[in-house]
Amino acid sequence: MSGKVKNFKELEGCVVIYTDNYLNDIEGVKLEDECDVFLNRGKKKIVIDFANTELVNSIGISILVGIMEKVKKRNGILFFSSLKKVNHDIFNMLGLTKHISIFQTEEEAIGKMLAHE
Amino acid sequence: MNDVTYGLERLLFNLDTLAELGEELTSPKDFNKIVKSSLYMIMGNFSAFKGAIFQFDHGKKTAKPIASKGIGDINDCVIKLEEETIKELVALKTPIDISSNKKATSFLGVGKTGLEKIKVRILAPLVVREDLLGLIAIGEKFSGEVYSKDDFRLLSVIAHHIAVSLHNQSLLRKLMGKYDENKKLYENLICIYYDTIHAFATAIDAKDAYTKGHSHRVSAYCAAIANEMKWSQDETEGIRIAGLLHDIGKIAIDKSIINKDRPLTNNEFVELNSHPVIGYEILSKVKFPWTGIPKMVRNHHERVDGRGYPDSLGSNEISLGSKIMTVADSFDAMTTDRPYRPSLTPDEVIMELKKNYNKQFDRDVLHNFFSIIRKEIVGENKPAIMPFLSSSFADELKTKVLNRTINLFSFEK
């Protein structure tokens, strides 16, 4: 990720984090740090929305795997939304799609997240 | 995704990772950041959630983590490697699965405990020219899939790239160590060099009780004028040194002549006036890092009207350095007590300098010299000349310049 985490939205039951254009360098650890902050505050339902993200490379994958592992350890729920096809294909190829729920839109992910017990 | 498409996608992703790794390893970033990025690339490529890169210390025979992810703080996780283990790792060449390879487990010896602690699954030795530089240790894949043959081959290529980078970094560190060592030596030598020159200057001035500190003052005045005339730092340093040594030829002159408080005989004059040539001969044998020092010393008693000594040179034949030194030397002679007379007053000094304008002294040099005095008095210049003058002389000069009783630049009219 070339810049910082662009934005986030705190809802009643979950948090939506919006990623930047690229998730492809070590600066992307800020996304992981951002998730840590929410997890440490007891927010266990997180949606990461990739609508703005054009490219995720191996560094980005590593950061996302780190987040997935941390949420799993805290018995939290993590959804991804708005993935570009190219990024979805990479997740699929690496076998990650079997371990994470991916939604077409942010709204859909939030809806499922809030309905989740 | 069918098998062919999957294979192609995977190949392209691996190629991307390799290309990015190459770019990262050759980037001018901080080395720790490079290693961290490299580890993230490896882990992302295999979707592993634990991993670390260790650097091997040949002296201590330990591998210490230089980057890690998903393991928490592992700074204390220093892996001890026995001699046999090191040999085996060097011989391995390729990564090993330490959880299933019994042979690997046995040769790792005590090191295995440290690796198990951080749940390492795959270990890739970082080797360049039969030299173990470190280890890449990665854990299970997040997907739970096993590492394929292709994964091992890719990790082997990645490990080789990282090993070369570690090797280069180690060479660079050694080089920087040598550079620092040489820099210290050089700085010590410079100190010795300056101390020696200062000792010479003190020895020259010690011959004459009246000229104590003369060489140091002339040196400071020369540097101040050179600086005012926009000489480079290096050239200014050269004339500063020349100023310290300008009277070195007096070492060979009889002390009784230098300290005589009565008029000198012709023979005594000849002997005293030989000091610039003797100084030139002494200094010509010294290899200075600055040019022109022996010549400046030889010609510091030359005059622009051609009536100086030892060579009666015309203005065009006298170097600017010598012309500067002439003003500096004469000013100090006039402003200090001598065996045959006390120090001149500020009026007398300025008048004497002006009287000899374009005779003994060069026009530009004198103009710049007066300019420094003025600037120091009005606070435009950092004091370089005034601190060397007696306080009574300096106060009188300052007062008279400020109330215009002394006009420094009137000779130009």
Short mmCIF file of C-alpha atoms in Angstrom, two decimals:
data_model
loop_
_atom_site.label_atom_id
_atom_site.label_comp_id
_atom_site.label_asym_id
_atom_site.label_seq_id
_atom_site.Cartn_x
_atom_site.Cartn_y
_atom_site.Cartn_z
CA MET A 1 0.00 0.00 0.00
CA SER A 2 1.54 3.25 -1.04
CA GLY A 3 -0.18 5.47 1.49
CA LYS A 4 -1.96 5.19 4.78
CA VAL A 5 -5.28 3.49 5.41
CA LYS A 6 -7.65 5.84 3.67
CA ASN A 7 -10.59 5.69 5.95
CA PHE A 8 -12.72 3.65 8.25
CA LYS A 9 -16.32 3.61 9.35
CA GLU A 10 -17.42 2.51 12.78
CA LEU A 11 -20.94 1.12 12.87
CA GLU A 12 -22.91 -0.13 15.84
CA GLY A 13 -21.78 -3.71 15.46
CA CYS A 14 -18.80 -3.63 13.16
CA VAL A 15 -15.99 -1.64 11.62
CA VAL A 16 -15.38 -1.11 7.91
CA ILE A 17 -11.83 -0.34 6.87
CA TYR A 18 -11.17 1.03 3.40
CA THR A 19 -7.85 0.18 1.80
CA ASP A 20 -5.76 2.49 -0.38
CA ASN A 21 -4.99 2.10 -4.10
CA TYR A 22 -2.19 -0.37 -3.64
CA LEU A 23 -1.45 -2.97 -1.04
CA ASN A 24 2.03 -3.71 -2.25
CA ASP A 25 4.71 -2.42 0.08
CA ILE A 26 5.78 -2.56 3.67
CA GLU A 27 3.86 0.65 4.45
CA GLY A 28 0.78 -1.60 4.19
CA VAL A 29 1.48 -2.84 7.71
CA LYS A 30 -0.46 0.27 8.75
CA LEU A 31 -3.60 -1.63 7.71
CA GLU A 32 -2.62 -4.44 10.08
CA ASP A 33 -1.90 -1.89 12.83
CA GLU A 34 -5.31 -0.29 12.21
CA CYS A 35 -7.02 -3.67 12.63
CA ASP A 36 -4.97 -4.27 15.80
CA VAL A 37 -6.30 -1.03 17.25
CA PHE A 38 -9.92 -2.11 16.65
CA LEU A 39 -9.31 -5.65 17.90
CA ASN A 40 -7.66 -4.28 21.03
CA ARG A 41 -10.72 -2.09 21.58
CA GLY A 42 -12.85 -5.22 21.51
CA LYS A 43 -14.22 -4.74 17.98
CA LYS A 44 -14.36 -8.27 16.67
CA LYS A 45 -16.37 -7.75 13.49
CA ILE A 46 -14.30 -6.20 10.74
CA VAL A 47 -15.04 -5.63 7.05
CA ILE A 48 -12.13 -4.69 4.80
CA ASP A 49 -13.37 -3.00 1.66
CA PHE A 50 -11.06 -3.17 -1.35
CA ALA A 51 -13.10 -0.99 -3.74
CA ASN A 52 -10.18 1.41 -4.18
CA THR A 53 -7.49 -1.24 -4.36
CA GLU A 54 -6.08 -1.95 -7.79
CA LEU A 55 -3.26 -4.22 -6.79
CA VAL A 56 -2.44 -6.63 -4.01
CA ASN A 57 0.97 -8.30 -4.24
CA SER A 58 2.75 -10.85 -2.08
CA ILE A 59 3.50 -8.25 0.62
CA GLY A 60 -0.19 -7.28 0.66
CA ILE A 61 -1.18 -10.94 0.93
CA SER A 62 1.19 -11.37 3.84
CA ILE A 63 -0.40 -8.42 5.62
CA LEU A 64 -3.92 -9.72 4.98
CA VAL A 65 -2.97 -13.23 6.15
CA GLY A 66 -1.61 -11.60 9.32
CA ILE A 67 -4.95 -9.85 9.85
CA MET A 68 -6.90 -13.03 9.15
CA GLU A 69 -4.82 -14.93 11.72
CA LYS A 70 -5.24 -12.22 14.35
CA VAL A 71 -9.03 -12.02 13.91
CA LYS A 72 -9.22 -15.82 14.04
CA LYS A 73 -7.23 -15.88 17.30
CA ARG A 74 -9.64 -13.39 18.87
CA ASN A 75 -12.64 -15.41 17.66
CA GLY A 76 -13.64 -12.45 15.56
CA ILE A 77 -15.23 -12.25 12.11
CA LEU A 78 -13.50 -10.79 9.08
CA PHE A 79 -15.18 -10.17 5.72
CA PHE A 80 -13.66 -8.80 2.55
CA SER A 81 -15.72 -6.78 0.07
CA SER A 82 -15.53 -5.12 -3.35
CA LEU A 83 -12.48 -7.09 -4.52
CA LYS A 84 -11.37 -6.46 -8.12
CA LYS A 85 -11.34 -9.64 -10.20
CA VAL A 86 -7.54 -9.69 -10.45
CA ASN A 87 -7.19 -9.55 -6.68
CA HIS A 88 -9.96 -12.11 -6.16
CA ASP A 89 -8.10 -14.47 -8.51
CA ILE A 90 -4.90 -14.11 -6.46
CA PHE A 91 -6.78 -14.85 -3.21
CA ASN A 92 -8.39 -17.83 -4.89
CA MET A 93 -5.10 -19.12 -6.27
CA LEU A 94 -3.50 -18.93 -2.82
CA GLY A 95 -6.39 -20.85 -1.29
CA LEU A 96 -7.48 -17.96 0.90
CA THR A 97 -11.02 -17.77 -0.45
CA LYS A 98 -11.75 -21.01 1.41
CA HIS A 99 -11.03 -19.25 4.67
CA ILE A 100 -12.60 -15.86 4.23
CA SER A 101 -16.03 -14.67 3.17
CA ILE A 102 -15.87 -12.29 0.25
CA PHE A 103 -18.80 -10.09 -0.78
CA GLN A 104 -19.49 -8.14 -3.93
CA THR A 105 -20.26 -4.90 -2.09
CA GLU A 106 -19.55 -3.26 1.23
CA GLU A 107 -23.28 -3.06 2.01
CA GLU A 108 -23.70 -6.77 1.44
CA ALA A 109 -20.75 -7.53 3.73
CA ILE A 110 -22.09 -5.19 6.45
CA GLY A 111 -25.55 -6.72 6.17
CA LYS A 112 -24.16 -10.25 6.63
CA MET A 113 -21.84 -9.11 9.37
CA LEU A 114 -24.60 -7.43 11.37
CA ALA A 115 -26.86 -10.45 10.91
CA HIS A 116 -24.07 -12.71 12.18
CA GLU A 117 -24.52 -13.83 15.80
CA MET B 1 -10.09 -22.11 -12.31
CA ASN B 2 -8.82 -25.16 -14.22
CA ASP B 3 -5.36 -26.65 -13.64
CA VAL B 4 -3.74 -24.94 -16.65
CA THR B 5 -5.10 -21.53 -15.75
CA TYR B 6 -4.17 -22.07 -12.11
CA GLY B 7 -0.62 -23.09 -13.10
CA LEU B 8 -0.24 -20.05 -15.31
CA GLU B 9 -1.66 -17.68 -12.70
CA ARG B 10 0.61 -19.16 -10.06
CA LEU B 11 3.65 -18.86 -12.33
CA LEU B 12 2.89 -15.21 -13.06
CA PHE B 13 2.39 -14.45 -9.38
CA ASN B 14 5.72 -16.14 -8.56
CA LEU B 15 7.47 -14.19 -11.31
CA ASP B 16 5.98 -10.96 -9.98
CA THR B 17 7.25 -11.80 -6.52
CA LEU B 18 10.73 -12.56 -7.85
CA ALA B 19 10.82 -9.34 -9.87
CA GLU B 20 9.70 -7.31 -6.85
CA LEU B 21 12.17 -9.09 -4.62
CA GLY B 22 15.01 -8.23 -7.03
CA GLU B 23 13.93 -4.61 -7.04
CA GLU B 24 13.69 -4.56 -3.25
CA LEU B 25 17.07 -6.19 -2.66
CA THR B 26 18.83 -3.68 -4.89
CA SER B 27 16.99 -0.64 -3.55
CA PRO B 28 18.90 1.97 -1.54
CA LYS B 29 16.49 1.59 1.41
CA ASP B 30 17.58 0.81 4.95
CA PHE B 31 18.75 -2.82 5.01
CA ASN B 32 16.43 -3.83 7.86
CA LYS B 33 13.45 -2.57 5.83
CA ILE B 34 14.66 -4.54 2.80
CA VAL B 35 14.92 -7.74 4.83
CA LYS B 36 11.49 -7.14 6.34
CA SER B 37 9.94 -6.55 2.90
CA SER B 38 11.65 -9.68 1.59
CA LEU B 39 10.23 -11.75 4.44
CA TYR B 40 6.74 -10.37 3.79
CA MET B 41 7.09 -11.28 0.11
CA ILE B 42 8.05 -14.85 0.95
CA MET B 43 5.27 -15.24 3.47
CA GLY B 44 2.71 -13.65 1.16
CA ASN B 45 3.77 -15.84 -1.70
CA PHE B 46 3.17 -18.96 0.35
CA SER B 47 0.38 -17.39 2.47
CA ALA B 48 2.31 -18.37 5.57
CA PHE B 49 1.43 -16.55 8.77
CA LYS B 50 4.64 -17.11 10.73
CA GLY B 51 8.12 -16.46 9.50
CA ALA B 52 11.53 -15.06 10.28
CA ILE B 53 14.88 -14.35 8.69
CA PHE B 54 17.95 -15.03 10.81
CA GLN B 55 21.46 -13.69 10.30
CA PHE B 56 24.30 -16.03 11.21
CA ASP B 57 27.14 -14.78 13.40
CA HIS B 58 30.26 -16.79 12.59
CA GLY B 59 32.04 -15.71 15.75
CA LYS B 60 29.28 -16.69 18.17
CA LYS B 61 27.95 -19.53 15.99
CA THR B 62 24.44 -18.25 16.51
CA ALA B 63 21.61 -17.19 14.22
CA LYS B 64 19.80 -14.07 15.38
CA PRO B 65 16.45 -12.85 13.97
CA ILE B 66 16.70 -9.73 11.80
CA ALA B 67 13.05 -9.80 10.65
CA SER B 68 9.98 -11.68 11.77
CA LYS B 69 6.23 -11.72 11.31
CA GLY B 70 3.37 -13.42 13.12
CA ILE B 71 5.61 -14.66 15.93
CA GLY B 72 5.59 -11.71 18.31
CA ASP B 73 8.81 -10.54 19.89
CA ILE B 74 11.49 -13.08 19.03
CA ASN B 75 14.57 -10.97 19.65
CA ASP B 76 15.56 -13.43 22.36
CA CYS B 77 15.20 -16.38 20.03
CA VAL B 78 18.88 -16.83 19.23
CA ILE B 79 19.56 -20.20 17.65
CA LYS B 80 22.80 -21.90 18.57
CA LEU B 81 24.26 -23.90 15.70
CA GLU B 82 26.94 -26.53 16.21
CA GLU B 83 29.83 -26.91 13.77
CA GLU B 84 28.31 -30.09 12.28
CA THR B 85 24.94 -28.38 11.81
CA ILE B 86 26.57 -25.47 10.00
CA LYS B 87 28.32 -27.88 7.61
CA GLU B 88 25.08 -29.77 6.97
CA LEU B 89 23.16 -26.53 6.29
CA VAL B 90 25.83 -25.36 3.85
CA ALA B 91 25.72 -28.74 2.09
CA LEU B 92 21.92 -28.72 1.91
CA LYS B 93 21.62 -26.05 -0.79
CA THR B 94 17.83 -26.42 -0.83
CA PRO B 95 15.11 -25.72 1.74
CA ILE B 96 13.97 -28.57 4.00
CA ASP B 97 10.72 -29.44 5.70
CA ILE B 98 11.87 -29.79 9.28
CA SER B 99 8.59 -31.17 10.50
CA SER B 100 8.71 -34.25 8.31
CA ASN B 101 12.38 -34.69 7.50
CA LYS B 102 13.85 -36.87 10.24
CA LYS B 103 17.40 -36.38 8.99
CA ALA B 104 16.99 -32.65 9.13
CA THR B 105 15.66 -32.88 12.65
CA SER B 106 18.71 -34.79 13.80
CA PHE B 107 21.42 -32.57 12.36
CA LEU B 108 19.82 -29.37 13.64
CA GLY B 109 20.84 -30.44 17.14
CA VAL B 110 20.20 -27.84 19.83
CA GLY B 111 19.10 -25.34 17.16
CA LYS B 112 15.89 -27.31 16.63
CA THR B 113 14.47 -26.27 20.00
CA GLY B 114 14.63 -22.60 19.02
CA LEU B 115 13.01 -23.27 15.67
CA GLU B 116 10.26 -25.40 17.17
CA LYS B 117 9.47 -22.62 19.61
CA ILE B 118 8.43 -20.40 16.69
CA LYS B 119 6.67 -23.31 14.91
CA VAL B 120 8.92 -23.37 11.88
CA ARG B 121 7.88 -25.70 9.11
CA ILE B 122 10.33 -24.90 6.33
CA LEU B 123 13.95 -23.93 6.74
CA ALA B 124 15.99 -22.44 3.90
CA PRO B 125 19.71 -21.90 4.51
CA LEU B 126 21.16 -18.68 3.13
CA VAL B 127 24.48 -19.72 1.63
CA VAL B 128 26.97 -17.91 -0.60
CA ARG B 129 30.20 -19.62 -1.64
CA GLU B 130 29.97 -22.36 0.99
CA ASP B 131 29.44 -19.73 3.65
CA LEU B 132 26.34 -19.83 5.87
CA LEU B 133 24.96 -16.31 6.18
CA GLY B 134 21.58 -16.97 7.70
CA LEU B 135 18.30 -18.84 7.59
CA ILE B 136 14.79 -18.29 6.33
CA ALA B 137 12.25 -19.97 8.59
CA ILE B 138 8.58 -20.11 7.69
CA GLY B 139 5.59 -21.74 9.29
CA GLU B 140 2.47 -23.46 8.00
CA LYS B 141 0.40 -22.03 5.17
CA PHE B 142 -2.72 -20.26 6.35
CA SER B 143 -4.69 -22.40 3.92
CA GLY B 144 -3.37 -25.53 5.59
CA GLU B 145 -2.07 -26.81 2.24
CA VAL B 146 1.27 -28.57 2.17
CA TYR B 147 4.31 -26.99 0.55
CA SER B 148 4.65 -28.30 -3.00
CA LYS B 149 7.83 -29.16 -4.90
CA ASP B 150 7.42 -25.92 -6.81
CA ASP B 151 7.19 -24.02 -3.52
CA PHE B 152 10.54 -25.53 -2.47
CA ARG B 153 12.12 -24.60 -5.79
CA LEU B 154 10.82 -21.05 -5.60
CA LEU B 155 11.96 -20.67 -1.99
CA SER B 156 15.38 -21.93 -3.04
CA VAL B 157 15.67 -19.19 -5.69
CA ILE B 158 14.40 -16.54 -3.26
CA ALA B 159 16.85 -17.75 -0.59
CA HIS B 160 19.74 -17.46 -3.03
CA HIS B 161 18.82 -13.85 -3.86
CA ILE B 162 18.50 -12.92 -0.19
CA ALA B 163 21.79 -14.69 0.61
CA VAL B 164 23.63 -12.63 -2.00
CA SER B 165 22.09 -9.49 -0.57
CA LEU B 166 23.14 -10.46 2.98
CA HIS B 167 26.61 -11.22 1.66
CA ASN B 168 26.84 -7.79 0.01
CA GLN B 169 25.55 -6.10 3.12
CA SER B 170 28.15 -7.92 5.20
CA LEU B 171 30.89 -6.81 2.77
CA LEU B 172 29.58 -3.27 2.91
CA ARG B 173 29.60 -3.35 6.71
CA LYS B 174 33.20 -4.57 6.72
CA LEU B 175 34.11 -1.88 4.21
CA MET B 176 32.40 0.78 6.32
CA GLY B 177 34.29 -0.52 9.36
CA LYS B 178 37.59 -0.16 7.47
CA TYR B 179 36.51 3.27 6.25
CA ASP B 180 35.78 4.43 9.80
CA GLU B 181 39.10 2.99 10.97
CA ASN B 182 41.00 4.77 8.17
CA LYS B 183 39.06 7.98 8.78
CA LYS B 184 40.09 7.92 12.44
CA LEU B 185 43.70 7.26 11.44
CA TYR B 186 43.56 10.10 8.94
CA GLU B 187 42.07 12.45 11.52
CA ASN B 188 44.77 11.47 14.01
CA LEU B 189 47.44 12.10 11.38
CA ILE B 190 45.94 15.51 10.61
CA CYS B 191 46.04 16.33 14.33
CA ILE B 192 49.68 15.24 14.56
CA TYR B 193 50.43 17.27 11.42
CA TYR B 194 48.88 20.44 12.83
CA ASP B 195 50.40 19.90 16.27
CA THR B 196 53.83 19.55 14.65
CA ILE B 197 53.41 22.74 12.64
CA HIS B 198 52.21 24.61 15.72
CA ALA B 199 55.18 23.26 17.66
CA PHE B 200 57.47 24.57 14.92
CA ALA B 201 55.81 27.99 15.03
CA THR B 202 56.21 28.11 18.81
CA ALA B 203 59.86 27.06 18.48
CA ILE B 204 60.48 29.83 15.89
CA ASP B 205 58.91 32.49 18.09
CA ALA B 206 60.71 31.20 21.19
CA LYS B 207 63.99 32.45 19.73
CA ASP B 208 62.80 35.98 20.27
CA ALA B 209 61.16 37.00 23.54
CA TYR B 210 59.56 39.97 21.76
CA THR B 211 57.95 37.99 18.97
CA LYS B 212 56.12 35.44 21.15
CA GLY B 213 52.99 34.43 19.29
CA HIS B 214 54.05 36.33 16.15
CA SER B 215 53.75 33.33 13.83
CA HIS B 216 50.31 32.41 15.18
CA ARG B 217 49.09 36.00 14.75
CA VAL B 218 50.49 36.32 11.22
CA SER B 219 48.83 32.99 10.40
CA ALA B 220 45.46 34.24 11.68
CA TYR B 221 45.78 37.59 9.83
CA CYS B 222 46.75 35.82 6.59
CA ALA B 223 43.72 33.52 6.85
CA ALA B 224 41.42 36.46 7.60
CA ILE B 225 42.64 38.40 4.55
CA ALA B 226 42.45 35.32 2.29
CA ASN B 227 38.96 34.70 3.52
CA GLU B 228 37.98 38.32 2.82
CA MET B 229 39.44 37.95 -0.68
CA LYS B 230 37.16 34.93 -1.21
CA TRP B 231 39.89 32.32 -1.33
CA SER B 232 38.63 28.75 -1.17
CA GLN B 233 38.68 26.94 2.18
CA ASP B 234 41.61 24.83 1.01
CA GLU B 235 43.64 27.82 -0.21
CA THR B 236 42.91 29.68 3.04
CA GLU B 237 44.14 26.67 5.01
CA GLY B 238 47.33 26.71 2.92
CA ILE B 239 48.13 30.34 3.74
CA ARG B 240 47.25 29.76 7.40
CA ILE B 241 49.96 27.08 7.50
CA ALA B 242 52.36 29.29 5.50
CA GLY B 243 51.78 32.05 8.08
CA LEU B 244 52.70 29.70 10.91
CA LEU B 245 55.95 28.78 9.16
CA HIS B 246 56.86 32.07 7.46
CA ASP B 247 59.79 32.79 9.81
CA ILE B 248 61.07 29.19 10.01
CA GLY B 249 64.34 30.36 8.42
CA LYS B 250 65.06 32.33 11.62
CA ILE B 251 65.87 29.02 13.28
CA ALA B 252 69.24 29.24 11.51
CA ILE B 253 69.86 32.88 12.47
CA ASP B 254 71.99 33.74 15.48
CA LYS B 255 69.76 34.54 18.45
CA SER B 256 71.87 37.59 19.35
CA ILE B 257 71.06 39.16 15.97
CA ILE B 258 67.31 38.54 16.30
CA ASN B 259 67.21 40.00 19.81
CA LYS B 260 69.67 42.90 19.23
CA ASP B 261 68.28 46.20 20.57
CA ARG B 262 70.84 48.35 18.69
CA PRO B 263 71.20 48.95 14.95
CA LEU B 264 72.45 45.87 13.07
CA THR B 265 75.78 45.85 11.24
CA ASN B 266 75.79 45.18 7.49
CA ASN B 267 76.82 41.57 8.03
CA GLU B 268 74.12 41.09 10.63
CA PHE B 269 71.56 42.53 8.21
CA VAL B 270 72.69 40.12 5.52
CA GLU B 271 72.38 37.21 7.92
CA LEU B 272 68.95 38.26 9.22
CA ASN B 273 67.66 38.92 5.71
CA SER B 274 68.65 35.44 4.62
CA HIS B 275 65.83 33.90 6.71
CA PRO B 276 63.26 33.86 3.83
CA VAL B 277 65.68 31.87 1.63
CA ILE B 278 66.61 29.50 4.45
CA GLY B 279 62.90 29.06 5.18
CA TYR B 280 62.27 28.34 1.50
CA GLU B 281 65.04 25.72 1.45
CA ILE B 282 63.68 24.02 4.56
CA LEU B 283 60.07 24.01 3.35
CA SER B 284 60.86 23.02 -0.25
CA LYS B 285 61.74 19.57 1.06
CA VAL B 286 58.35 19.17 2.73
CA LYS B 287 55.47 17.72 0.72
CA PHE B 288 52.55 19.94 1.74
CA PRO B 289 48.97 19.16 0.73
CA TRP B 290 48.72 22.85 -0.23
CA THR B 291 50.61 24.49 -3.07
CA GLY B 292 52.88 27.53 -2.92
CA ILE B 293 53.87 27.48 0.76
CA PRO B 294 57.70 27.57 0.23
CA LYS B 295 57.36 30.40 -2.33
CA MET B 296 55.07 32.43 -0.05
CA VAL B 297 57.66 32.11 2.71
CA ARG B 298 60.56 33.05 0.41
CA ASN B 299 58.78 36.15 -0.87
CA HIS B 300 57.15 37.52 2.28
CA HIS B 301 59.69 40.38 2.40
CA GLU B 302 59.33 41.30 -1.26
CA ARG B 303 57.74 44.68 -2.05
CA VAL B 304 55.44 45.61 -4.91
CA ASP B 305 57.84 48.44 -5.86
CA GLY B 306 60.60 45.86 -6.46
CA ARG B 307 62.74 47.01 -3.53
CA GLY B 308 62.19 43.98 -1.32
CA TYR B 309 64.40 40.97 -0.63
CA PRO B 310 65.72 38.36 -1.29
CA ASP B 311 64.94 38.48 -5.02
CA SER B 312 63.81 42.12 -5.58
CA LEU B 313 60.77 40.85 -7.47
CA GLY B 314 58.32 43.14 -9.27
CA SER B 315 54.65 43.24 -8.30
CA ASN B 316 53.65 40.82 -11.05
CA GLU B 317 56.23 38.29 -9.93
CA ILE B 318 55.07 38.19 -6.32
CA SER B 319 52.29 35.74 -5.54
CA LEU B 320 49.12 37.06 -3.93
CA GLY B 321 49.85 34.80 -0.95
CA SER B 322 53.19 36.54 -0.36
CA LYS B 323 51.55 39.96 -0.72
CA ILE B 324 48.99 38.97 1.93
CA MET B 325 51.74 37.68 4.19
CA THR B 326 53.69 40.94 3.83
CA VAL B 327 50.75 42.98 5.12
CA ALA B 328 50.02 40.49 7.91
CA ASP B 329 53.69 40.31 8.97
CA SER B 330 54.20 44.09 8.91
CA PHE B 331 50.95 44.79 10.76
CA ASP B 332 51.99 42.44 13.57
CA ALA B 333 55.47 43.94 13.70
CA MET B 334 53.96 47.41 14.04
CA THR B 335 51.39 46.45 16.66
CA THR B 336 53.79 44.66 19.03
CA ASP B 337 56.73 45.86 21.12
CA ARG B 338 60.17 45.28 19.59
CA PRO B 339 63.60 45.34 21.28
CA TYR B 340 64.35 48.63 19.59
CA ARG B 341 60.91 50.34 19.99
CA PRO B 342 57.50 50.01 21.63
CA SER B 343 54.32 49.20 19.67
CA LEU B 344 53.12 51.95 17.35
CA THR B 345 49.81 53.71 18.05
CA PRO B 346 46.75 52.98 15.85
CA ASP B 347 47.26 56.32 14.08
CA GLU B 348 50.87 55.48 13.37
CA VAL B 349 50.08 51.95 12.18
CA ILE B 350 47.36 53.03 9.78
CA MET B 351 49.48 55.93 8.55
CA GLU B 352 52.49 53.60 8.00
CA LEU B 353 50.36 51.12 6.09
CA LYS B 354 48.87 53.88 3.92
CA LYS B 355 52.30 55.46 3.38
CA ASN B 356 53.54 52.19 1.95
CA TYR B 357 50.48 51.57 -0.17
CA ASN B 358 51.64 50.54 -3.65
CA LYS B 359 55.26 50.59 -2.42
CA GLN B 360 55.61 47.79 0.13
CA PHE B 361 52.00 46.69 0.09
CA ASP B 362 49.66 45.58 -2.65
CA ARG B 363 46.61 47.79 -3.23
CA ASP B 364 43.96 45.05 -3.18
CA VAL B 365 45.41 43.29 -0.18
CA LEU B 366 45.60 46.48 1.86
CA HIS B 367 42.08 47.46 0.85
CA ASN B 368 40.79 44.05 1.97
CA PHE B 369 42.77 44.23 5.18
CA PHE B 370 41.25 47.61 6.11
CA SER B 371 37.87 46.28 5.08
CA ILE B 372 38.19 43.42 7.60
CA ILE B 373 39.16 45.86 10.36
CA ARG B 374 36.16 48.04 9.57
CA LYS B 375 33.77 45.09 9.41
CA GLU B 376 35.08 43.72 12.71
CA ILE B 377 34.68 47.10 14.38
CA VAL B 378 31.09 47.56 13.18
CA GLY B 379 30.28 43.91 13.90
CA GLU B 380 29.78 42.79 10.30
CA ASN B 381 32.58 40.19 10.52
CA LYS B 382 33.35 37.60 13.15
CA PRO B 383 36.44 38.94 15.00
CA ALA B 384 39.59 37.45 13.46
CA ILE B 385 42.15 40.26 13.81
CA MET B 386 40.95 42.46 16.69
CA PRO B 387 41.19 39.72 19.38
CA PHE B 388 44.96 39.50 18.80
CA LEU B 389 45.56 43.20 19.43
CA SER B 390 46.26 44.60 22.90
CA SER B 391 43.02 45.82 24.45
CA SER B 392 44.25 49.42 24.68
CA PHE B 393 45.28 49.37 21.00
CA ALA B 394 42.01 47.71 19.92
CA ASP B 395 39.84 50.16 21.95
CA GLU B 396 41.67 53.21 20.55
CA LEU B 397 41.49 51.89 16.99
CA LYS B 398 37.78 51.14 17.37
CA THR B 399 36.97 54.56 18.82
CA LYS B 400 38.96 56.39 16.15
CA VAL B 401 37.48 54.42 13.27
CA LEU B 402 33.95 54.90 14.59
CA ASN B 403 34.33 58.66 15.17
CA ARG B 404 36.21 58.90 11.87
CA THR B 405 39.40 60.29 13.39
CA ILE B 406 41.01 57.44 11.45
CA ASN B 407 39.78 57.06 7.90
CA LEU B 408 40.85 53.65 6.72
CA PHE B 409 40.13 54.19 3.06
CA SER B 410 41.32 57.79 2.48
CA PHE B 411 44.42 56.61 0.61
CA GLU B 412 42.24 55.52 -2.27
CA LYS B 413 41.27 59.09 -3.17
#
